[in-house]
mmCIF file of C-alpha atoms and ligand atoms in Angstrom:
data_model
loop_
_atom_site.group_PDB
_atom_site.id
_atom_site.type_symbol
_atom_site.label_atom_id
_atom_site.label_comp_id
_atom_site.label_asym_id
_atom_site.label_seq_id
_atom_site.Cartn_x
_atom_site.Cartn_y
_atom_site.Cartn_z
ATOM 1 C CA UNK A 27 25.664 4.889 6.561
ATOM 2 C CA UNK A 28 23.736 1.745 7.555
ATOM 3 C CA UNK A 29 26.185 1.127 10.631
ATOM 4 C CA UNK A 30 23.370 3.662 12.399
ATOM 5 C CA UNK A 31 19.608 3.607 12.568
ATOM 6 C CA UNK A 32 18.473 7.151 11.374
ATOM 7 C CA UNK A 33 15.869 8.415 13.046
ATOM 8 C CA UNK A 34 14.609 11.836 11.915
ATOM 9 C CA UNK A 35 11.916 14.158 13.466
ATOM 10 C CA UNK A 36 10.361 16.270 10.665
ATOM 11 C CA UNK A 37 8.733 19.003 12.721
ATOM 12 C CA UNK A 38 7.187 20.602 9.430
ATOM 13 C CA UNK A 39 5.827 23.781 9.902
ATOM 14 C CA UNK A 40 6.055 23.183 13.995
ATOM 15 C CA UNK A 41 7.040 25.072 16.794
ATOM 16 C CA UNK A 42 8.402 28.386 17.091
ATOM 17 C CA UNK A 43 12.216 29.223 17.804
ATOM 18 C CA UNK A 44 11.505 29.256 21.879
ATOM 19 C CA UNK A 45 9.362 25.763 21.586
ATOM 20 C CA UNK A 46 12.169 24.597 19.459
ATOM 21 C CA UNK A 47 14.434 25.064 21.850
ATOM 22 C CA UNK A 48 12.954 23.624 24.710
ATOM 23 C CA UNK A 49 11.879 20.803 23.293
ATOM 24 C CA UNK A 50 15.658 19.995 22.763
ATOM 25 C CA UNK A 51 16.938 21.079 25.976
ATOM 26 C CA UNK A 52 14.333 18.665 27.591
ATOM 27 C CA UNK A 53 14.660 15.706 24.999
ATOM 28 C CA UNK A 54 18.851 16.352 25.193
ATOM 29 C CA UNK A 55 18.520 15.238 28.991
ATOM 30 C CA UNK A 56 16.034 12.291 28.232
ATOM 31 C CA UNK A 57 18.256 10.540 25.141
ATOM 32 C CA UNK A 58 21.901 9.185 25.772
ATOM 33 C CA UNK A 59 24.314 9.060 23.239
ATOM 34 C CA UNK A 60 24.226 5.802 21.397
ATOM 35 C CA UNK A 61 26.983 4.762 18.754
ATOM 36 C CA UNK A 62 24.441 2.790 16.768
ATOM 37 C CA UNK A 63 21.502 5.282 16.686
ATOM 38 C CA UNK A 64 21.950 9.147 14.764
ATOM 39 C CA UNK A 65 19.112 10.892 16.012
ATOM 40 C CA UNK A 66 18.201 13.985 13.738
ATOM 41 C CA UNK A 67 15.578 17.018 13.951
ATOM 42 C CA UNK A 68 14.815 19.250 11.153
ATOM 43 C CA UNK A 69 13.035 21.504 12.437
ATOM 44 C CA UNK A 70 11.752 25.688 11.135
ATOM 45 C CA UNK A 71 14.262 26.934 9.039
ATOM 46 C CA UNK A 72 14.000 30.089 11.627
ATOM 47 C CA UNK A 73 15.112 27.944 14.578
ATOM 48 C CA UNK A 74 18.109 26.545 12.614
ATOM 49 C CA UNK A 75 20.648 28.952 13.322
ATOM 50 C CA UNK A 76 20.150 28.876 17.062
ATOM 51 C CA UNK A 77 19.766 25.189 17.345
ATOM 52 C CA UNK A 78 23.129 24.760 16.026
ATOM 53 C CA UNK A 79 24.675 26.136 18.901
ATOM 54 C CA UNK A 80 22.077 24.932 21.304
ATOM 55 C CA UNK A 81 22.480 20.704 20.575
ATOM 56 C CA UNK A 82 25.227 18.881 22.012
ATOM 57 C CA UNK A 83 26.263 17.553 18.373
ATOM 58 C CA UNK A 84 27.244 14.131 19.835
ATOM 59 C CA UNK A 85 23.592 13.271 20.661
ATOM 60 C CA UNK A 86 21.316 15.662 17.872
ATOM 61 C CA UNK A 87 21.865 16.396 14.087
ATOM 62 C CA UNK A 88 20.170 19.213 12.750
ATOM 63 C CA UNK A 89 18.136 18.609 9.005
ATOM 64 C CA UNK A 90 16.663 21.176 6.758
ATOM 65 C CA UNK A 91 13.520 20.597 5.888
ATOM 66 C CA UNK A 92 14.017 22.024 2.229
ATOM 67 C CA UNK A 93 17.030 24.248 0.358
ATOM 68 C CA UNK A 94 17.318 25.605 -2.934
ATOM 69 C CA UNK A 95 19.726 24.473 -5.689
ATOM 70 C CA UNK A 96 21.086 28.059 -6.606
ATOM 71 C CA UNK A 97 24.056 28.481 -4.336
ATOM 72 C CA UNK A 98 22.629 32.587 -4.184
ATOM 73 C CA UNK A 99 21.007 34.948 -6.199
ATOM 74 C CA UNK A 100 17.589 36.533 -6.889
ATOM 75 C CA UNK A 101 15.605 33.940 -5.476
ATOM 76 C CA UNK A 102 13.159 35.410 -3.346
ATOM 77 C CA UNK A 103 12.166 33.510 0.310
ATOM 78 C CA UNK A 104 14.726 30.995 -0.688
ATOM 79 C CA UNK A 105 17.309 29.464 1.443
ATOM 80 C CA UNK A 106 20.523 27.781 -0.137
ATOM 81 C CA UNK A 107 22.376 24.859 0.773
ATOM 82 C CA UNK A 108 24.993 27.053 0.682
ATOM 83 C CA UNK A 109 23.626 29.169 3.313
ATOM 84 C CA UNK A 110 22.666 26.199 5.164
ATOM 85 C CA UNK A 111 26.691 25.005 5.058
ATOM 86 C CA UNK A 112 28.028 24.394 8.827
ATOM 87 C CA UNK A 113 23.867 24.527 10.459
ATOM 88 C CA UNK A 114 22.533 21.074 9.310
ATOM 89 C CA UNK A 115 24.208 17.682 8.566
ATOM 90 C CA UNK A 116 21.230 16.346 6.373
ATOM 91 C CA UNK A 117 18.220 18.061 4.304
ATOM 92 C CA UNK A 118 14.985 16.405 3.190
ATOM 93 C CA UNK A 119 14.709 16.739 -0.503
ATOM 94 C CA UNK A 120 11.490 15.672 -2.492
ATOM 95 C CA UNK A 121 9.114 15.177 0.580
ATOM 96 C CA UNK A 122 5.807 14.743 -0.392
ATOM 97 C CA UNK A 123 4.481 17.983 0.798
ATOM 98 C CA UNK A 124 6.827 19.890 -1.736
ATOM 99 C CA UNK A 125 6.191 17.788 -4.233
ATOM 100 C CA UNK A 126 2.455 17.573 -3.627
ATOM 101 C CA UNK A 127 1.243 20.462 -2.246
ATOM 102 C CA UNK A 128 3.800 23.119 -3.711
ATOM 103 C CA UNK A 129 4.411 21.309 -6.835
ATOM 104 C CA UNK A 130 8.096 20.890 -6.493
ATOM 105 C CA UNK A 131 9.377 19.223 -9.992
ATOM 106 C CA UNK A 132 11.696 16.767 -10.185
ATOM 107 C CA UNK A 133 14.216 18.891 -11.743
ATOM 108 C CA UNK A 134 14.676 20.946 -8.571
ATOM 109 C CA UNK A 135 14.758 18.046 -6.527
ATOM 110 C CA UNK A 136 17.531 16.581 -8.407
ATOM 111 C CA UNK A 137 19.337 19.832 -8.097
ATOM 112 C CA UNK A 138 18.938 20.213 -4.542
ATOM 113 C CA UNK A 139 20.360 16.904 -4.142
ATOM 114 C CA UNK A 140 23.340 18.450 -6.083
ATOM 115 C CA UNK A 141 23.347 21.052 -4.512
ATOM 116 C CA UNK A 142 22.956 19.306 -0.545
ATOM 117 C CA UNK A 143 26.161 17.132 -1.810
ATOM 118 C CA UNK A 144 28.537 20.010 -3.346
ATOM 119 C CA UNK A 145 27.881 21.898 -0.011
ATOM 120 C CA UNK A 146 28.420 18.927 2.430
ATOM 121 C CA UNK A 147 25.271 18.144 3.854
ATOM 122 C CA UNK A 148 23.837 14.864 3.395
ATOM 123 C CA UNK A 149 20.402 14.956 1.484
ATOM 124 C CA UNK A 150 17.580 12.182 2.563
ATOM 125 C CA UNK A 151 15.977 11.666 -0.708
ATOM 126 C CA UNK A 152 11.778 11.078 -0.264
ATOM 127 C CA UNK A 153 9.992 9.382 -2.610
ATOM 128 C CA UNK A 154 6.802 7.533 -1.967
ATOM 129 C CA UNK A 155 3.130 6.615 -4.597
ATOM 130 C CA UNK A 156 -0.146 8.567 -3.686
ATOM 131 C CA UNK A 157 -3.241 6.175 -2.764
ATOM 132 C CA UNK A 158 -4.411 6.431 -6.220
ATOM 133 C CA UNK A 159 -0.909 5.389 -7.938
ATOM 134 C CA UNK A 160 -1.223 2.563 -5.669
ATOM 135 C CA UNK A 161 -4.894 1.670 -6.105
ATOM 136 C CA UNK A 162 -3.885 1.200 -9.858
ATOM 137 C CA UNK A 163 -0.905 -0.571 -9.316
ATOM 138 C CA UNK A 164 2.093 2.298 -10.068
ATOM 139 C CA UNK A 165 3.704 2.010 -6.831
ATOM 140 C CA UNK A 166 6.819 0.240 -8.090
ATOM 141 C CA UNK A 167 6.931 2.474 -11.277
ATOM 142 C CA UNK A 168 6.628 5.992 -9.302
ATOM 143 C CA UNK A 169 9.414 4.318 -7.389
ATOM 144 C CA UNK A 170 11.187 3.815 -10.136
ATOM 145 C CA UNK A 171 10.957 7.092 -11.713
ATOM 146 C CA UNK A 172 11.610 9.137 -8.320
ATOM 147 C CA UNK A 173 15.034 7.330 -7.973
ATOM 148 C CA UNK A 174 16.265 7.351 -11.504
ATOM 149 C CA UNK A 175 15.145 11.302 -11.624
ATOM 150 C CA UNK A 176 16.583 12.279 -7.984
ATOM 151 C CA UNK A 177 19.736 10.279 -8.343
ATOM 152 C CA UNK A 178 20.189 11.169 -12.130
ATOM 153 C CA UNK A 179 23.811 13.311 -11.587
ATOM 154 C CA UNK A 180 24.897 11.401 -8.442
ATOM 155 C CA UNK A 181 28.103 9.529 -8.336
ATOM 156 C CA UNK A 182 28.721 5.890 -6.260
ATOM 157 C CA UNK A 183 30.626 7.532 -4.610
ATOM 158 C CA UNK A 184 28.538 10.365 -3.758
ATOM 159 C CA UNK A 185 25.710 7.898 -3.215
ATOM 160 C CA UNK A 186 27.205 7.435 0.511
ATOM 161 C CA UNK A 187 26.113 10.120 2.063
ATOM 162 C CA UNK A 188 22.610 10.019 0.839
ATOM 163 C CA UNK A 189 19.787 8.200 2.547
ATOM 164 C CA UNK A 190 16.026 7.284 0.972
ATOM 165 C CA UNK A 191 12.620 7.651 2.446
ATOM 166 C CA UNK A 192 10.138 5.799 1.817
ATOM 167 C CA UNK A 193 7.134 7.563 2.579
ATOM 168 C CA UNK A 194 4.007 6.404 0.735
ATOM 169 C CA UNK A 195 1.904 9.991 0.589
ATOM 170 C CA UNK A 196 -1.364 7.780 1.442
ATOM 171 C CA UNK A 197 0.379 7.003 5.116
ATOM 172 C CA UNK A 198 1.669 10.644 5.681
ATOM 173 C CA UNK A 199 -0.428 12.300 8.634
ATOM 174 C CA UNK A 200 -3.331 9.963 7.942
ATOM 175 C CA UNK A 201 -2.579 7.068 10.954
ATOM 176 C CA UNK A 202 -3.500 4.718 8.390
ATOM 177 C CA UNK A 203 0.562 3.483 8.151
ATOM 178 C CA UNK A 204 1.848 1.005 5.754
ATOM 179 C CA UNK A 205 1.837 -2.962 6.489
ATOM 180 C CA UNK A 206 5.448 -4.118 7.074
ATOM 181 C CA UNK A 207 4.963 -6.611 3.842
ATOM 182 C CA UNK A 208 4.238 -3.719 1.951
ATOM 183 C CA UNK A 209 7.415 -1.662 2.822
ATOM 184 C CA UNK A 210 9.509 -4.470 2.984
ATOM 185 C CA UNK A 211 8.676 -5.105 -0.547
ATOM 186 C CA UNK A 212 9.301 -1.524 -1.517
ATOM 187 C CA UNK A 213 12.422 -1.454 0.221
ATOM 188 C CA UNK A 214 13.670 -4.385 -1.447
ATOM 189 C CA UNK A 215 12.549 -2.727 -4.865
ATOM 190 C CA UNK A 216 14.154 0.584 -3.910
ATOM 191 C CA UNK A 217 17.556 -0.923 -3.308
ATOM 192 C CA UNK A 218 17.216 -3.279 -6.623
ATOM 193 C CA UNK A 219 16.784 0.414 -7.992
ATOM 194 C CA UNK A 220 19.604 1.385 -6.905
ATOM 195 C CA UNK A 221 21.561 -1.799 -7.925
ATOM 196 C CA UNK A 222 20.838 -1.276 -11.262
ATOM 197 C CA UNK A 223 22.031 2.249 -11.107
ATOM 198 C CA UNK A 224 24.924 2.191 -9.314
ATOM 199 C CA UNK A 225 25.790 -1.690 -8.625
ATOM 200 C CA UNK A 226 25.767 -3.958 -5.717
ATOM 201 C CA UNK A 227 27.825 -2.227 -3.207
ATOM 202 C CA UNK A 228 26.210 1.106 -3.231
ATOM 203 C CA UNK A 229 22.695 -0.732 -2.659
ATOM 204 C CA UNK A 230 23.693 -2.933 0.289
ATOM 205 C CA UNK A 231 24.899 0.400 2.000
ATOM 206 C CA UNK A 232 22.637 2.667 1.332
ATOM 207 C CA UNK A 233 20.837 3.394 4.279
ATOM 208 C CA UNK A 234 16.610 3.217 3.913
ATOM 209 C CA UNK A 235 14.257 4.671 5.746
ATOM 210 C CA UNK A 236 10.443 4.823 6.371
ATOM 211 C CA UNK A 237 8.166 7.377 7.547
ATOM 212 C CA UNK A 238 4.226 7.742 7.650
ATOM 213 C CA UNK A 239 2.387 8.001 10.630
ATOM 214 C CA UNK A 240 4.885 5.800 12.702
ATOM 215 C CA UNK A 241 4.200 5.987 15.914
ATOM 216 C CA UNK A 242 6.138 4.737 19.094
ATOM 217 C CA UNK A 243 3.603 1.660 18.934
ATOM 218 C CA UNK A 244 4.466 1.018 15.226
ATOM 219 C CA UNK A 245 8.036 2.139 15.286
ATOM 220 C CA UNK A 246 9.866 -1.207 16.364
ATOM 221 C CA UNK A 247 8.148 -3.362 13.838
ATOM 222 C CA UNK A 248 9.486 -1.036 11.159
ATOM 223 C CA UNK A 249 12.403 -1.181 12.762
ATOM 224 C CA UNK A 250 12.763 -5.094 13.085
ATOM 225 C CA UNK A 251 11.787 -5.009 9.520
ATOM 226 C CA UNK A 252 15.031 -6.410 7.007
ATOM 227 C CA UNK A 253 16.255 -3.518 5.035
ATOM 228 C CA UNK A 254 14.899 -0.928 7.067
ATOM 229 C CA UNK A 255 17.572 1.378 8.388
ATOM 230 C CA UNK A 256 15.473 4.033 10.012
ATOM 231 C CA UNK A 257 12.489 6.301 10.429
ATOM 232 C CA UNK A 258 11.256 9.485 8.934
ATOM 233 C CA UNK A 259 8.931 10.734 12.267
ATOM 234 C CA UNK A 260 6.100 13.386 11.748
ATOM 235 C CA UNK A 261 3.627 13.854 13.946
ATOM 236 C CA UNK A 262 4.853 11.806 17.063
ATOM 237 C CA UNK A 263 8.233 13.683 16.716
ATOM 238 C CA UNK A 264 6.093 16.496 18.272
ATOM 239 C CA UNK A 265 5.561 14.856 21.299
ATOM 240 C CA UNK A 266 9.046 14.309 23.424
ATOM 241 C CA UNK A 267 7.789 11.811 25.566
ATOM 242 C CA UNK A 268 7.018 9.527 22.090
ATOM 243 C CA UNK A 269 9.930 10.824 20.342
ATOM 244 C CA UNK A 270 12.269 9.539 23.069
ATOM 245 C CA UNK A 271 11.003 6.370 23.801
ATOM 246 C CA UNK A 272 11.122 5.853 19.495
ATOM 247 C CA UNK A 273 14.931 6.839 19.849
ATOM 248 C CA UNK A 274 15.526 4.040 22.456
ATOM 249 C CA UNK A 275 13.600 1.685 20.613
ATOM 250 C CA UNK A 276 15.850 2.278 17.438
ATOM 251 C CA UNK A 277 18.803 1.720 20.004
ATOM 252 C CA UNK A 278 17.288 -1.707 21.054
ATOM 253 C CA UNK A 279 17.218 -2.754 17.439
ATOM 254 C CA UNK A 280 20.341 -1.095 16.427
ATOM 255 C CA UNK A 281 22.413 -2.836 19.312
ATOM 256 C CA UNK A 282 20.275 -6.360 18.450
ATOM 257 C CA UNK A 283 21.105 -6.358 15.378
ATOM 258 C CA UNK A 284 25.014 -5.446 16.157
ATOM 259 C CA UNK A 285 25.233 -9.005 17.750
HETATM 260 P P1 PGA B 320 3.839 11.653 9.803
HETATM 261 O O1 PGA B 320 4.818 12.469 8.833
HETATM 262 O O2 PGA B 320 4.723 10.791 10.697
HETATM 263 O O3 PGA B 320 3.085 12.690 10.583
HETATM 264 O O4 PGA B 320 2.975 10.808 8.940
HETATM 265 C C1 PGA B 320 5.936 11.859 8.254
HETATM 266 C C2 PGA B 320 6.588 12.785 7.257
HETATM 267 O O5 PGA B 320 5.866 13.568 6.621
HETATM 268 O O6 PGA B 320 7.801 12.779 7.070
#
């Protein structure tokens, strides 16, 4: 996957169907189709279905934003991957605001990375320390545990069609972003992680992301930085102004770095 900077919008809980919508018919004119960049917006599960016709597929992948493991069943409010089949190429699994705020385990968020793979859709795995597991020096052991837990069941060869996200839960909506030392030096810890897991291959092509608070002033640096394959966008994936101008940035880097 690393032949392409990822760039993801996560619109969270963003935007009805009809904003949805135009926001892509607008941002579809402003973007070109670039070989070395895979622009991706997960937007409301609601707007998913209709989006999928709507994008030109060339220029915009769809993400979901969450799935459940169970292919179907009695699970109330619940979409599958399953379900999700032929809408979305990717799904976030294990962002910080399931695991934080709706106390998503880390058994379900190893079976939704299951589940993601058996039904073809690539999950982006997000793992990321709180301030106070940082503050006391845990970073590199919540780290640890996240991967080992998510990636428990995964094959190497399954491993290449899942990204990671960094996304320290201290940077997430907060505008206080991380230095580049310190994600560079979780990067490189992520894929020694994943070394040790699944070998040396795997870990060079596994593609690595960051998100929290990037902004379109922010977003080259992490961009520039080694190991960094892409960005996880929040907030400034709501404005399509910002959001564009990130996309050609990661097209600047991505065609740099081709050379
Ligand atoms: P943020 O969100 O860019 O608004 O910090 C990132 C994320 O939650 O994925």
């Amino acid at each position: 996957m690393r032949d392409k900077k990822l760039i993801i919008a996560n619109w969270k809980m963003h935007f009805n169907i009809h904003e949805a919508s135009l926001f892509v018919h607008s941002f579809e004119a402003k973007i070109k189709q670039h070989r070395d960049v895979q622009v991706v917006i997960a937007p409301t599960m609601l707007a998913v279905p209709a989006l999928s016709i709507q994008v030109d597929h060339r220029k915009i992948k769809l993400a979901a934003q969450n799935l459940y493991w169970r292919d179907s069943g009695p699970y109330t409010g619940e979409v599958s991957a399953n379900q999700l089949r032929g809408l979305v190429d990717y799904a976030l699994i294990g962002h910080s605001e399931r695991r934080h705020i709706f106390g998503e385990p880390e058994r379900d968020i190893r079976n939704k990375v299951q589940a993601a793979i058996r039904n073809g859709i690539k999950p982006v795995l997000c793992i990321g320390e709180t301030a106070s597991e940082r503050s006391m020096g845990e970073t590199q052991e919540v780290l640890h545990d996240q991967i080992a837990s998510g990636l428990r069941n995964v094959t190497a060869e399954e491993m290449e069609s899942i990204a990671i996200a960094y996304e320290p839960v201290w940077a997430i909506g907060t505008g206080n972003n991380a230095s580049i030392h310190d994600v560079a030096e979780a990067i490189k810890f992520i894929r020694a992680q994943v070394k040790h897991l699944f070998g040396a291959k795997v870990a060079g092509d596994v593609s690595v992301l960051y998100g929290g608070s990037v902004s379109l002033d922010s977003a080259g640096s992490y961009l520039d930085c080694d190991g960094v394959d892409g960005l996880l966008v929040g907030g400034a994936s709501l404005n399509l102004e910002e959001f564009a101008e990130i996309c050609k940035k990661a097209h600047k880097t991505g065609s740099a770095l081709a050379k």
